[in-house]
Amino acid sequence: MQNVIEVQHLSKSFGNHEVLKDIDFSVNKGEVVCIIGSSGSGKSTLLRCINLLEKPSGGQIIYHGENILDEKHDIHAYRKKLGMVFQQFNLFNNHNVLSNCMVGQVKVIKRSKEDAEKVALKYLKVVGMDQYVNAKPKQLSGGQKQRVAIARALSMEPDVMLFDEPTSALDPEMVGEVLKVMKELAGTGLTMLIVTHEMEFAKEVADRVVFMDKGVIAEEGTPEQIFNNPKEDRTKAFLKRTLS
Amino acid sequence: MSIEYIISMITNNWPMFLRGAGMTLLISIIGTIFGAVIGLLAGVIRTIPTPERKLKRIVLKIVNLILSVYIEFFRGTPMLVQAMVIFYGSALAFGIDMDRTMAAIFIVSINTGAYMAEIVRGGVISIDKGQFEAAQAIGMNHFQTMWSVVLPQVIRNILPATGNQFIINIKDTSVLNVIGVTELYFQAKTVAGISFKYFEPFFIACILYFVMTFTVTLILRYIERKLDGPENYSMIGQPPPQLMLTKSNTNID
């Protein structure tokens, strides 16, 4: 299978605190990968390193055969091919729903406003927010904001979608609507990399589950392997803590 | 002194007061606008993240140093003294005979710019980090992020402080009479000199200053409300695509 992103020997330290230690990891085209693990295990940092919101301390990130950590590489061109969904939504407060989904297309991909609007409406429809084009972010609920954030990322038509705990800041009753959208997306063959605490969701949607612990990938495999027959003791301990 | 005397002084000298008030407004409006532009530029440059490459890093350091010197110097010296130094200094050193009005606008602009640079920097710092990250994550560079996402929010947030600056400028142009700019204070002084009355002309000037500053306050309040937009939004049923691109629903430019 063709891999989209390959991470080699990636490490990241904040001061003298080593958050990621020698991570080797790849995402294949069309694959849905869920990263699970307890807080502080480095899973969010890994995701943020992949789109360079955090600068890795060492290692390589290979995208289309090129090391994007190379100084000469244009990181803006790379980032526009990765969609990112944040825990805190981070919708642009000065734009309404529609222009949140358009501004990146117009400014970064240089699409015409007409084309950008068509694309934006298409994806707002996918997430069920096309009726709210005129609303400002502050007028929306958390679940609605997150669905718009997903549409904004999709509007850039990225190679990979990265989700950084997309439901962790939501009220319990709104988690479902966001997960439902993500499930639908997973069914369309989109490549997705999801950091999540939603074990049921991971079990159901993931092609592969990566369990991280203390800055290393402790175990990875199919949801079946990880959830039903974990080999590592720490995976067993983590699952016991979270599933009980 | 009597009300009648004040009224007759206005009827006899109103062109002078009006010209003075007009000059004061002209200098303070243009000065505030230029100052705000200088402040925004300086604010954007001073918030550029440290570049990877060594050469760029050194260039940025030098530019930041120059900006710091500019800001600290003009904030740290009185505008009255700056006016004297720049106006007479330019004549002495370069033999340039500056137009007094131009000199006044120049001095107010760079003075305001120094204050605005700090106001803008504060405004940029106060924007949630998530806004920058989201913009970067869709591939925007620093200037696109600033232009499309951060500055519109900063401008909204610093509007009250900018209004302050504008009002200060209206009042502080009075010190520019030292270089002979015919603003309101200068005109009031002239009327006083002609009529040998001191209370009345300055009382009239006082009222005019207040009318100008209070009008500015009201206009800025109005702009703030406009920028905040309506409290409510309308739902769209089945949006006809050609109707969507109205000015009110996209603010990308």
Tab-separated table of C-alpha atoms in Angstrom:
chain	number	residue	atom	x	y	z
A	1	MET	CA	0.000	0.000	0.000
A	2	GLN	CA	1.151	3.498	-0.776
A	3	ASN	CA	1.961	5.523	2.280
A	4	VAL	CA	1.098	9.189	2.393
A	5	ILE	CA	3.155	10.235	5.359
A	6	GLU	CA	6.037	8.395	6.894
A	7	VAL	CA	7.553	9.447	10.176
A	8	GLN	CA	11.083	8.206	10.886
A	9	HIS	CA	12.926	8.380	14.207
A	10	LEU	CA	10.872	11.409	15.219
A	11	SER	CA	11.696	12.970	18.560
A	12	LYS	CA	10.461	16.036	20.353
A	13	SER	CA	11.593	17.653	23.584
A	14	PHE	CA	10.245	20.610	25.464
A	15	GLY	CA	13.277	21.849	27.361
A	16	ASN	CA	14.785	18.704	28.845
A	17	HIS	CA	11.470	16.879	28.903
A	18	GLU	CA	11.404	14.327	26.112
A	19	VAL	CA	7.798	13.995	24.906
A	20	LEU	CA	8.380	11.856	21.821
A	21	LYS	CA	11.142	9.270	21.613
A	22	ASP	CA	12.249	7.830	18.304
A	23	ILE	CA	8.819	7.393	16.709
A	24	ASP	CA	8.513	5.342	13.511
A	25	PHE	CA	5.106	5.481	12.032
A	26	SER	CA	3.289	5.773	8.730
A	27	VAL	CA	-0.156	6.441	7.351
A	28	ASN	CA	-1.295	4.693	4.195
A	29	LYS	CA	-3.568	6.123	1.589
A	30	GLY	CA	-7.242	5.678	2.426
A	31	GLU	CA	-6.480	4.388	5.891
A	32	VAL	CA	-8.156	5.470	9.119
A	33	VAL	CA	-5.669	5.407	11.983
A	34	CYS	CA	-6.682	6.101	15.564
A	35	ILE	CA	-4.048	7.047	18.117
A	36	ILE	CA	-5.023	6.236	21.676
A	37	GLY	CA	-3.214	6.540	24.967
A	38	SER	CA	-3.426	8.305	28.290
A	39	SER	CA	-2.957	12.062	28.728
A	40	GLY	CA	0.661	13.076	28.410
A	41	SER	CA	1.570	10.050	26.321
A	42	GLY	CA	2.573	12.349	23.434
A	43	LYS	CA	-0.230	11.544	21.004
A	44	SER	CA	-1.302	15.151	20.447
A	45	THR	CA	2.308	16.235	20.177
A	46	LEU	CA	2.874	13.599	17.500
A	47	LEU	CA	-0.062	14.949	15.506
A	48	ARG	CA	1.110	18.529	15.937
A	49	CYS	CA	4.620	17.547	14.874
A	50	ILE	CA	3.239	15.988	11.711
A	51	ASN	CA	1.850	19.302	10.495
A	52	LEU	CA	4.729	21.227	12.045
A	53	LEU	CA	2.732	23.203	14.581
A	54	GLU	CA	5.447	21.844	16.842
A	55	LYS	CA	8.939	21.698	15.443
A	56	PRO	CA	10.309	18.202	15.846
A	57	SER	CA	13.654	17.994	17.647
A	58	GLY	CA	14.916	15.184	15.471
A	59	GLY	CA	14.028	12.644	12.820
A	60	GLN	CA	12.343	12.908	9.462
A	61	ILE	CA	8.852	13.303	8.086
A	62	ILE	CA	8.601	11.937	4.557
A	63	TYR	CA	5.790	13.202	2.365
A	64	HIS	CA	5.710	12.187	-1.319
A	65	GLY	CA	9.301	11.023	-1.028
A	66	GLU	CA	10.577	14.311	0.348
A	67	ASN	CA	11.740	15.110	3.846
A	68	ILE	CA	9.639	18.098	4.783
A	69	LEU	CA	11.875	18.933	7.722
A	70	ASP	CA	14.510	19.857	5.175
A	71	GLU	CA	15.201	23.577	5.464
A	72	LYS	CA	14.509	24.207	1.795
A	73	HIS	CA	11.055	22.633	1.889
A	74	ASP	CA	8.070	24.955	1.625
A	75	ILE	CA	6.091	24.194	4.770
A	76	HIS	CA	3.071	26.252	3.696
A	77	ALA	CA	2.669	24.144	0.550
A	78	TYR	CA	2.907	21.003	2.697
A	79	ARG	CA	0.454	22.195	5.335
A	80	LYS	CA	-2.272	23.011	2.844
A	81	LYS	CA	-2.332	19.313	1.918
A	82	LEU	CA	-3.060	18.356	5.523
A	83	GLY	CA	-6.421	19.169	7.059
A	84	MET	CA	-6.339	19.827	10.771
A	85	VAL	CA	-9.230	19.712	13.225
A	86	PHE	CA	-8.470	21.064	16.686
A	87	GLN	CA	-9.835	20.183	20.090
A	88	GLN	CA	-10.815	23.847	20.597
A	89	PHE	CA	-12.298	24.207	17.060
A	90	ASN	CA	-10.346	27.430	16.394
A	91	LEU	CA	-12.799	28.792	13.871
A	92	PHE	CA	-11.807	32.237	12.618
A	93	ASN	CA	-13.826	34.537	14.871
A	94	ASN	CA	-13.960	37.371	12.353
A	95	HIS	CA	-15.452	35.205	9.597
A	96	ASN	CA	-18.883	33.680	9.335
A	97	VAL	CA	-19.409	29.981	8.678
A	98	LEU	CA	-19.184	30.286	4.902
A	99	SER	CA	-16.098	32.462	4.768
A	100	ASN	CA	-14.394	30.300	7.388
A	101	CYS	CA	-14.536	27.573	4.751
A	102	MET	CA	-13.571	29.926	1.907
A	103	VAL	CA	-10.717	32.048	3.175
A	104	GLY	CA	-8.108	29.300	2.986
A	105	GLN	CA	-9.164	28.301	-0.507
A	106	VAL	CA	-9.071	31.886	-1.767
A	107	LYS	CA	-5.840	32.908	-0.048
A	108	VAL	CA	-3.805	29.727	-0.121
A	109	ILE	CA	-5.007	27.686	-3.136
A	110	LYS	CA	-5.941	30.895	-5.019
A	111	ARG	CA	-9.339	29.613	-6.052
A	112	SER	CA	-11.855	32.118	-7.353
A	113	LYS	CA	-14.480	33.170	-4.823
A	114	GLU	CA	-17.194	31.472	-6.881
A	115	ASP	CA	-15.375	28.124	-6.957
A	116	ALA	CA	-14.407	28.428	-3.317
A	117	GLU	CA	-17.999	29.035	-2.377
A	118	LYS	CA	-19.197	25.978	-4.285
A	119	VAL	CA	-16.603	23.799	-2.595
A	120	ALA	CA	-17.364	25.292	0.822
A	121	LEU	CA	-21.098	24.695	0.415
A	122	LYS	CA	-20.476	21.150	-0.719
A	123	TYR	CA	-18.565	20.300	2.429
A	124	LEU	CA	-20.829	22.299	4.714
A	125	LYS	CA	-23.598	20.094	3.378
A	126	VAL	CA	-21.550	16.979	4.173
A	127	VAL	CA	-21.319	18.069	7.821
A	128	GLY	CA	-24.917	19.298	7.858
A	129	MET	CA	-24.089	22.948	8.460
A	130	ASP	CA	-25.101	24.433	5.108
A	131	GLN	CA	-28.051	26.207	6.677
A	132	TYR	CA	-25.789	28.219	8.940
A	133	VAL	CA	-23.603	29.961	6.353
A	134	ASN	CA	-24.412	33.401	7.764
A	135	ALA	CA	-23.736	32.577	11.397
A	136	LYS	CA	-20.659	33.773	13.253
A	137	PRO	CA	-18.696	31.213	15.291
A	138	LYS	CA	-19.763	32.767	18.612
A	139	GLN	CA	-23.390	32.050	17.693
A	140	LEU	CA	-22.844	28.285	17.329
A	141	SER	CA	-22.761	25.414	19.795
A	142	GLY	CA	-19.587	23.402	20.303
A	143	GLY	CA	-20.745	20.535	18.126
A	144	GLN	CA	-21.751	22.887	15.344
A	145	LYS	CA	-18.419	24.692	15.546
A	146	GLN	CA	-16.541	21.438	15.281
A	147	ARG	CA	-18.575	20.363	12.256
A	148	VAL	CA	-17.796	23.691	10.568
A	149	ALA	CA	-14.137	23.196	11.460
A	150	ILE	CA	-14.247	19.806	9.735
A	151	ALA	CA	-15.857	21.399	6.669
A	152	ARG	CA	-13.195	24.112	6.667
A	153	ALA	CA	-10.439	21.509	6.631
A	154	LEU	CA	-12.211	19.425	3.955
A	155	SER	CA	-12.678	22.514	1.762
A	156	MET	CA	-8.929	22.558	1.219
A	157	GLU	CA	-9.318	19.040	-0.248
A	158	PRO	CA	-6.376	17.689	1.720
A	159	ASP	CA	-4.517	14.393	1.271
A	160	VAL	CA	-4.834	13.588	4.953
A	161	MET	CA	-7.145	14.787	7.699
A	162	LEU	CA	-5.663	15.130	11.164
A	163	PHE	CA	-8.035	15.207	14.131
A	164	ASP	CA	-6.654	16.290	17.493
A	165	GLU	CA	-9.144	15.037	20.106
A	166	PRO	CA	-12.048	16.521	18.170
A	167	THR	CA	-14.679	15.647	20.757
A	168	SER	CA	-12.787	16.261	23.994
A	169	ALA	CA	-14.024	19.843	24.445
A	170	LEU	CA	-17.647	19.013	23.691
A	171	ASP	CA	-20.619	18.443	25.952
A	172	PRO	CA	-21.497	14.731	26.010
A	173	GLU	CA	-24.690	15.265	24.041
A	174	MET	CA	-22.781	16.863	21.171
A	175	VAL	CA	-20.104	14.213	20.853
A	176	GLY	CA	-22.418	12.017	18.819
A	177	GLU	CA	-23.075	14.489	16.011
A	178	VAL	CA	-19.358	15.044	15.432
A	179	LEU	CA	-18.497	11.341	15.568
A	180	LYS	CA	-21.299	10.623	13.121
A	181	VAL	CA	-19.794	13.044	10.601
A	182	MET	CA	-16.358	11.494	11.102
A	183	LYS	CA	-17.762	8.008	10.613
A	184	GLU	CA	-19.312	9.076	7.324
A	185	LEU	CA	-16.013	10.583	6.212
A	186	ALA	CA	-14.172	7.385	7.117
A	187	GLY	CA	-16.534	5.532	4.816
A	188	THR	CA	-15.599	7.728	1.830
A	189	GLY	CA	-12.009	6.494	1.662
A	190	LEU	CA	-10.516	9.666	3.120
A	191	THR	CA	-7.164	9.215	4.828
A	192	MET	CA	-7.641	10.084	8.470
A	193	LEU	CA	-5.373	10.254	11.481
A	194	ILE	CA	-7.351	10.655	14.675
A	195	VAL	CA	-6.163	11.240	18.209
A	196	THR	CA	-9.078	10.232	20.383
A	197	HIS	CA	-10.334	9.110	23.749
A	198	GLU	CA	-13.457	7.596	22.208
A	199	MET	CA	-12.624	3.897	22.381
A	200	GLU	CA	-15.914	2.672	20.942
A	201	PHE	CA	-15.442	4.987	17.986
A	202	ALA	CA	-11.874	3.790	17.435
A	203	LYS	CA	-12.990	0.178	17.615
A	204	GLU	CA	-15.664	0.740	15.027
A	205	VAL	CA	-14.006	3.079	12.547
A	206	ALA	CA	-10.255	2.512	12.662
A	207	ASP	CA	-8.377	0.331	10.199
A	208	ARG	CA	-5.452	0.479	12.565
A	209	VAL	CA	-5.074	1.515	16.175
A	210	VAL	CA	-1.854	2.931	17.583
A	211	PHE	CA	-1.389	2.851	21.326
A	212	MET	CA	1.089	5.379	22.683
A	213	ASP	CA	2.608	5.405	26.116
A	214	LYS	CA	5.276	7.719	27.575
A	215	GLY	CA	6.380	9.070	24.212
A	216	VAL	CA	6.723	5.790	22.340
A	217	ILE	CA	4.407	3.677	20.245
A	218	ALA	CA	3.812	0.799	22.598
A	219	GLU	CA	1.665	-1.304	20.335
A	220	GLU	CA	-0.153	-1.043	17.043
A	221	GLY	CA	-2.478	-3.285	15.116
A	222	THR	CA	-6.036	-3.774	13.970
A	223	PRO	CA	-8.769	-2.732	16.408
A	224	GLU	CA	-9.406	-6.453	16.901
A	225	GLN	CA	-5.800	-7.055	18.010
A	226	ILE	CA	-5.521	-3.983	20.220
A	227	PHE	CA	-8.872	-4.128	21.948
A	228	ASN	CA	-9.415	-7.872	22.172
A	229	ASN	CA	-5.938	-9.387	22.252
A	230	PRO	CA	-3.455	-6.761	23.419
A	231	LYS	CA	0.040	-8.190	23.740
A	232	GLU	CA	1.692	-5.535	25.889
A	233	ASP	CA	0.960	-5.264	29.586
A	234	ARG	CA	0.688	-1.489	29.451
A	235	THR	CA	-1.898	-1.711	26.666
A	236	LYS	CA	-3.892	-4.121	28.817
A	237	ALA	CA	-3.605	-1.805	31.819
A	238	PHE	CA	-4.670	1.248	29.785
A	239	LEU	CA	-7.670	-0.518	28.264
A	240	LYS	CA	-8.707	-1.812	31.647
A	241	ARG	CA	-8.612	1.731	33.026
A	242	THR	CA	-10.540	3.331	30.168
A	243	LEU	CA	-13.041	0.652	29.235
A	244	SER	CA	-14.199	-0.278	32.699
B	1	MET	CA	-17.427	89.485	30.378
B	2	SER	CA	-20.869	88.583	29.330
B	3	ILE	CA	-22.700	86.098	27.146
B	4	GLU	CA	-23.324	88.867	24.632
B	5	TYR	CA	-19.624	89.608	24.406
B	6	ILE	CA	-18.805	85.954	23.726
B	7	ILE	CA	-21.489	85.824	21.043
B	8	SER	CA	-20.218	88.972	19.400
B	9	MET	CA	-16.690	87.614	19.522
B	10	ILE	CA	-17.870	84.483	17.721
B	11	THR	CA	-19.811	86.466	15.102
B	12	ASN	CA	-16.819	88.723	14.483
B	13	ASN	CA	-14.128	86.057	14.463
B	14	TRP	CA	-15.866	82.846	13.438
B	15	PRO	CA	-13.778	82.339	10.276
B	16	MET	CA	-10.611	82.285	12.377
B	17	PHE	CA	-12.021	79.833	14.923
B	18	LEU	CA	-13.431	77.645	12.181
B	19	ARG	CA	-10.151	77.617	10.255
B	20	GLY	CA	-8.335	76.775	13.468
B	21	ALA	CA	-10.729	73.949	14.305
B	22	GLY	CA	-10.477	72.699	10.705
B	23	MET	CA	-6.692	72.697	10.856
B	24	THR	CA	-6.762	70.877	14.200
B	25	LEU	CA	-9.085	68.234	12.787
B	26	LEU	CA	-7.052	67.882	9.593
B	27	ILE	CA	-3.794	67.353	11.452
B	28	SER	CA	-5.279	64.975	13.998
B	29	ILE	CA	-7.275	62.909	11.485
B	30	ILE	CA	-4.416	62.445	9.016
B	31	GLY	CA	-1.936	62.023	11.870
B	32	THR	CA	-4.071	59.350	13.514
B	33	ILE	CA	-4.611	57.460	10.249
B	34	PHE	CA	-0.923	57.512	9.286
B	35	GLY	CA	-0.006	56.709	12.858
B	36	ALA	CA	-2.375	53.742	12.883
B	37	VAL	CA	-0.879	52.441	9.626
B	38	ILE	CA	2.648	52.814	11.001
B	39	GLY	CA	1.521	51.112	14.201
B	40	LEU	CA	-0.090	48.200	12.342
B	41	LEU	CA	2.992	47.679	10.170
B	42	ALA	CA	5.326	47.863	13.152
B	43	GLY	CA	3.042	45.559	15.123
B	44	VAL	CA	2.970	42.961	12.343
B	45	ILE	CA	6.742	43.079	11.876
B	46	ARG	CA	7.401	42.814	15.603
B	47	THR	CA	5.261	39.670	15.861
B	48	ILE	CA	6.939	37.749	13.005
B	49	PRO	CA	8.046	34.397	14.445
B	50	THR	CA	11.812	33.856	14.536
B	51	PRO	CA	12.804	32.528	11.089
B	52	GLU	CA	14.759	29.320	10.581
B	53	ARG	CA	17.463	30.749	8.373
B	54	LYS	CA	20.309	32.687	9.876
B	55	LEU	CA	20.354	35.571	7.394
B	56	LYS	CA	16.620	36.252	7.745
B	57	ARG	CA	16.970	36.040	11.504
B	58	ILE	CA	19.697	38.685	11.538
B	59	VAL	CA	17.748	41.001	9.210
B	60	LEU	CA	14.648	40.660	11.387
B	61	LYS	CA	16.687	41.377	14.511
B	62	ILE	CA	18.083	44.580	13.002
B	63	VAL	CA	14.631	45.736	11.820
B	64	ASN	CA	13.179	45.026	15.267
B	65	LEU	CA	15.998	46.947	16.898
B	66	ILE	CA	15.340	49.970	14.688
B	67	LEU	CA	11.621	49.775	15.497
B	68	SER	CA	12.337	49.577	19.219
B	69	VAL	CA	14.580	52.619	19.076
B	70	TYR	CA	11.905	54.516	17.138
B	71	ILE	CA	9.123	53.549	19.547
B	72	GLU	CA	11.084	54.220	22.714
B	73	PHE	CA	12.449	57.529	21.460
B	74	PHE	CA	9.155	59.025	20.315
B	75	ARG	CA	7.229	57.752	23.316
B	76	GLY	CA	9.921	59.016	25.620
B	77	THR	CA	10.178	62.643	24.508
B	78	PRO	CA	7.520	65.403	24.520
B	79	MET	CA	5.817	66.135	21.215
B	80	LEU	CA	6.395	69.852	21.735
B	81	VAL	CA	10.146	69.325	21.890
B	82	GLN	CA	10.056	66.908	18.918
B	83	ALA	CA	8.244	69.576	16.917
B	84	MET	CA	10.941	72.153	17.664
B	85	VAL	CA	13.785	69.726	16.952
B	86	ILE	CA	12.324	68.406	13.704
B	87	PHE	CA	11.058	71.717	12.323
B	88	TYR	CA	14.042	73.895	13.170
B	89	GLY	CA	16.502	71.012	12.967
B	90	SER	CA	15.554	70.170	9.391
B	91	ALA	CA	16.030	73.825	8.420
B	92	LEU	CA	19.393	74.002	10.169
B	93	ALA	CA	20.822	70.651	9.111
B	94	PHE	CA	19.474	70.166	5.603
B	95	GLY	CA	18.332	73.669	4.716
B	96	ILE	CA	14.807	72.324	4.200
B	97	ASP	CA	12.090	74.856	4.874
B	98	MET	CA	9.282	72.480	5.802
B	99	ASP	CA	5.710	73.494	5.205
B	100	ARG	CA	4.322	74.036	8.700
B	101	THR	CA	1.203	71.981	8.142
B	102	MET	CA	3.179	69.124	6.617
B	103	ALA	CA	5.608	69.263	9.516
B	104	ALA	CA	2.704	69.144	11.958
B	105	ILE	CA	1.136	66.116	10.229
B	106	PHE	CA	4.530	64.402	10.103
B	107	ILE	CA	5.178	64.934	13.801
B	108	VAL	CA	1.724	63.809	14.906
B	109	SER	CA	1.940	60.729	12.624
B	110	ILE	CA	5.259	59.423	13.871
B	111	ASN	CA	4.282	60.195	17.444
B	112	THR	CA	0.998	58.321	17.112
B	113	GLY	CA	2.780	55.512	15.246
B	114	ALA	CA	5.052	54.929	18.223
B	115	TYR	CA	2.121	54.578	20.608
B	116	MET	CA	0.011	52.590	18.142
B	117	ALA	CA	2.826	50.088	17.576
B	118	GLU	CA	2.603	49.100	21.227
B	119	ILE	CA	-1.205	49.096	21.187
B	120	VAL	CA	-1.188	46.811	18.130
B	121	ARG	CA	1.417	44.517	19.661
B	122	GLY	CA	-0.771	44.202	22.739
B	123	GLY	CA	-3.750	43.499	20.498
B	124	VAL	CA	-1.927	40.774	18.572
B	125	ILE	CA	-0.711	39.114	21.778
B	126	SER	CA	-4.277	39.044	23.097
B	127	ILE	CA	-5.577	37.001	20.140
B	128	ASP	CA	-6.016	33.315	20.991
B	129	LYS	CA	-3.087	31.161	19.866
B	130	GLY	CA	-5.602	28.805	18.247
B	131	GLN	CA	-6.451	31.443	15.633
B	132	PHE	CA	-2.820	31.531	14.485
B	133	GLU	CA	-2.535	27.751	14.546
B	134	ALA	CA	-5.711	27.243	12.535
B	135	ALA	CA	-4.528	29.737	9.923
B	136	GLN	CA	-1.089	28.124	9.726
B	137	ALA	CA	-2.643	24.681	9.545
B	138	ILE	CA	-4.458	25.561	6.329
B	139	GLY	CA	-1.198	26.775	4.842
B	140	MET	CA	-1.292	30.526	5.396
B	141	ASN	CA	1.987	32.370	5.842
B	142	HIS	CA	2.510	35.072	8.475
B	143	PHE	CA	1.188	37.927	6.359
B	144	GLN	CA	-1.876	36.019	5.142
B	145	THR	CA	-2.609	34.985	8.717
B	146	MET	CA	-2.295	38.570	9.863
B	147	TRP	CA	-4.308	40.088	7.034
B	148	SER	CA	-7.206	37.629	6.873
B	149	VAL	CA	-7.537	36.423	10.429
B	150	VAL	CA	-5.617	38.273	13.102
B	151	LEU	CA	-5.628	41.965	12.175
B	152	PRO	CA	-9.399	42.233	11.633
B	153	GLN	CA	-9.821	40.965	15.187
B	154	VAL	CA	-7.006	43.140	16.492
B	155	ILE	CA	-8.484	46.253	14.878
B	156	ARG	CA	-11.825	45.579	16.533
B	157	ASN	CA	-10.143	45.113	19.894
B	158	ILE	CA	-7.861	48.135	19.717
B	159	LEU	CA	-10.548	50.510	18.485
B	160	PRO	CA	-11.193	52.000	21.957
B	161	ALA	CA	-7.461	52.596	22.447
B	162	THR	CA	-7.218	54.104	18.955
B	163	GLY	CA	-10.101	56.423	19.816
B	164	ASN	CA	-8.155	57.507	22.880
B	165	GLN	CA	-5.191	58.266	20.705
B	166	PHE	CA	-7.335	60.253	18.284
B	167	ILE	CA	-8.751	62.370	21.106
B	168	ILE	CA	-5.294	62.928	22.553
B	169	ASN	CA	-4.167	64.064	19.101
B	170	ILE	CA	-7.003	66.578	18.778
B	171	LYS	CA	-5.965	68.105	22.077
B	172	ASP	CA	-2.216	67.807	21.679
B	173	THR	CA	-2.066	69.528	18.303
B	174	SER	CA	-2.371	72.673	20.445
B	175	VAL	CA	1.317	72.372	21.302
B	176	LEU	CA	2.148	72.703	17.605
B	177	ASN	CA	1.502	76.451	17.854
B	178	VAL	CA	5.204	76.591	18.812
B	179	ILE	CA	6.099	76.002	15.171
B	180	GLY	CA	3.424	78.414	14.024
B	181	VAL	CA	0.796	75.972	12.806
B	182	THR	CA	-2.510	77.842	12.591
B	183	GLU	CA	-4.533	75.336	14.563
B	184	LEU	CA	-7.299	76.173	17.026
B	185	TYR	CA	-5.122	77.217	19.958
B	186	PHE	CA	-2.984	79.401	17.718
B	187	GLN	CA	-6.112	81.100	16.337
B	188	ALA	CA	-7.559	81.636	19.813
B	189	LYS	CA	-4.274	83.223	20.860
B	190	THR	CA	-4.385	85.471	17.808
B	191	VAL	CA	-7.937	86.597	18.588
B	192	ALA	CA	-6.843	87.243	22.166
B	193	GLY	CA	-3.946	89.321	20.895
B	194	ILE	CA	-6.195	91.447	18.708
B	195	SER	CA	-8.979	91.955	21.241
B	196	PHE	CA	-6.893	92.075	24.435
B	197	LYS	CA	-9.416	89.663	25.941
B	198	TYR	CA	-8.148	86.329	27.203
B	199	PHE	CA	-11.001	84.430	28.806
B	200	GLU	CA	-13.488	84.623	25.923
B	201	PRO	CA	-11.404	83.334	22.983
B	202	PHE	CA	-9.979	80.459	25.009
B	203	PHE	CA	-13.408	79.628	26.370
B	204	ILE	CA	-14.683	79.395	22.805
B	205	ALA	CA	-11.667	77.249	21.855
B	206	CYS	CA	-12.374	75.030	24.850
B	207	ILE	CA	-15.958	74.424	23.737
B	208	LEU	CA	-14.798	73.711	20.177
B	209	TYR	CA	-12.211	71.191	21.394
B	210	PHE	CA	-14.865	69.414	23.414
B	211	VAL	CA	-17.324	69.327	20.525
B	212	MET	CA	-14.652	67.766	18.311
B	213	THR	CA	-13.524	65.129	20.807
B	214	PHE	CA	-17.053	64.184	21.823
B	215	THR	CA	-18.122	63.834	18.189
B	216	VAL	CA	-15.180	61.527	17.607
B	217	THR	CA	-16.211	59.459	20.622
B	218	LEU	CA	-19.739	59.065	19.273
B	219	ILE	CA	-18.550	58.152	15.772
B	220	LEU	CA	-16.177	55.514	17.146
B	221	ARG	CA	-18.934	53.978	19.291
B	222	TYR	CA	-21.045	53.730	16.172
B	223	ILE	CA	-18.232	52.073	14.209
B	224	GLU	CA	-17.678	49.593	17.033
B	225	ARG	CA	-21.324	48.580	16.969
B	226	LYS	CA	-21.165	48.247	13.172
B	227	LEU	CA	-18.093	46.032	13.360
B	228	ASP	CA	-19.690	43.769	15.926
B	229	GLY	CA	-22.406	42.962	13.415
B	230	PRO	CA	-25.928	41.835	14.128
B	231	GLU	CA	-26.689	39.688	17.157
B	232	ASN	CA	-28.732	37.254	15.100
B	233	TYR	CA	-28.208	35.315	11.907
B	234	SER	CA	-30.626	34.010	9.358
B	235	MET	CA	-30.850	30.364	8.417
B	236	ILE	CA	-30.675	29.480	4.774
B	237	GLY	CA	-33.118	26.882	3.510
B	238	GLN	CA	-31.963	25.872	0.048
B	239	PRO	CA	-29.393	28.481	-0.852
B	240	PRO	CA	-29.538	29.600	-4.489
B	241	PRO	CA	-25.818	29.811	-5.257
B	242	GLN	CA	-25.853	33.139	-7.105
B	243	LEU	CA	-27.481	34.880	-4.157
B	244	MET	CA	-24.798	33.828	-1.750
B	245	LEU	CA	-21.975	36.115	-2.766
B	246	THR	CA	-23.262	39.297	-1.254
B	247	LYS	CA	-20.970	41.602	0.591
B	248	SER	CA	-22.526	40.824	3.926
B	249	ASN	CA	-21.753	37.167	3.929
B	250	THR	CA	-18.165	37.060	2.801
B	251	ASN	CA	-15.517	39.349	4.122
B	252	ILE	CA	-12.520	38.076	2.253
B	253	ASP	CA	-10.497	40.563	0.315
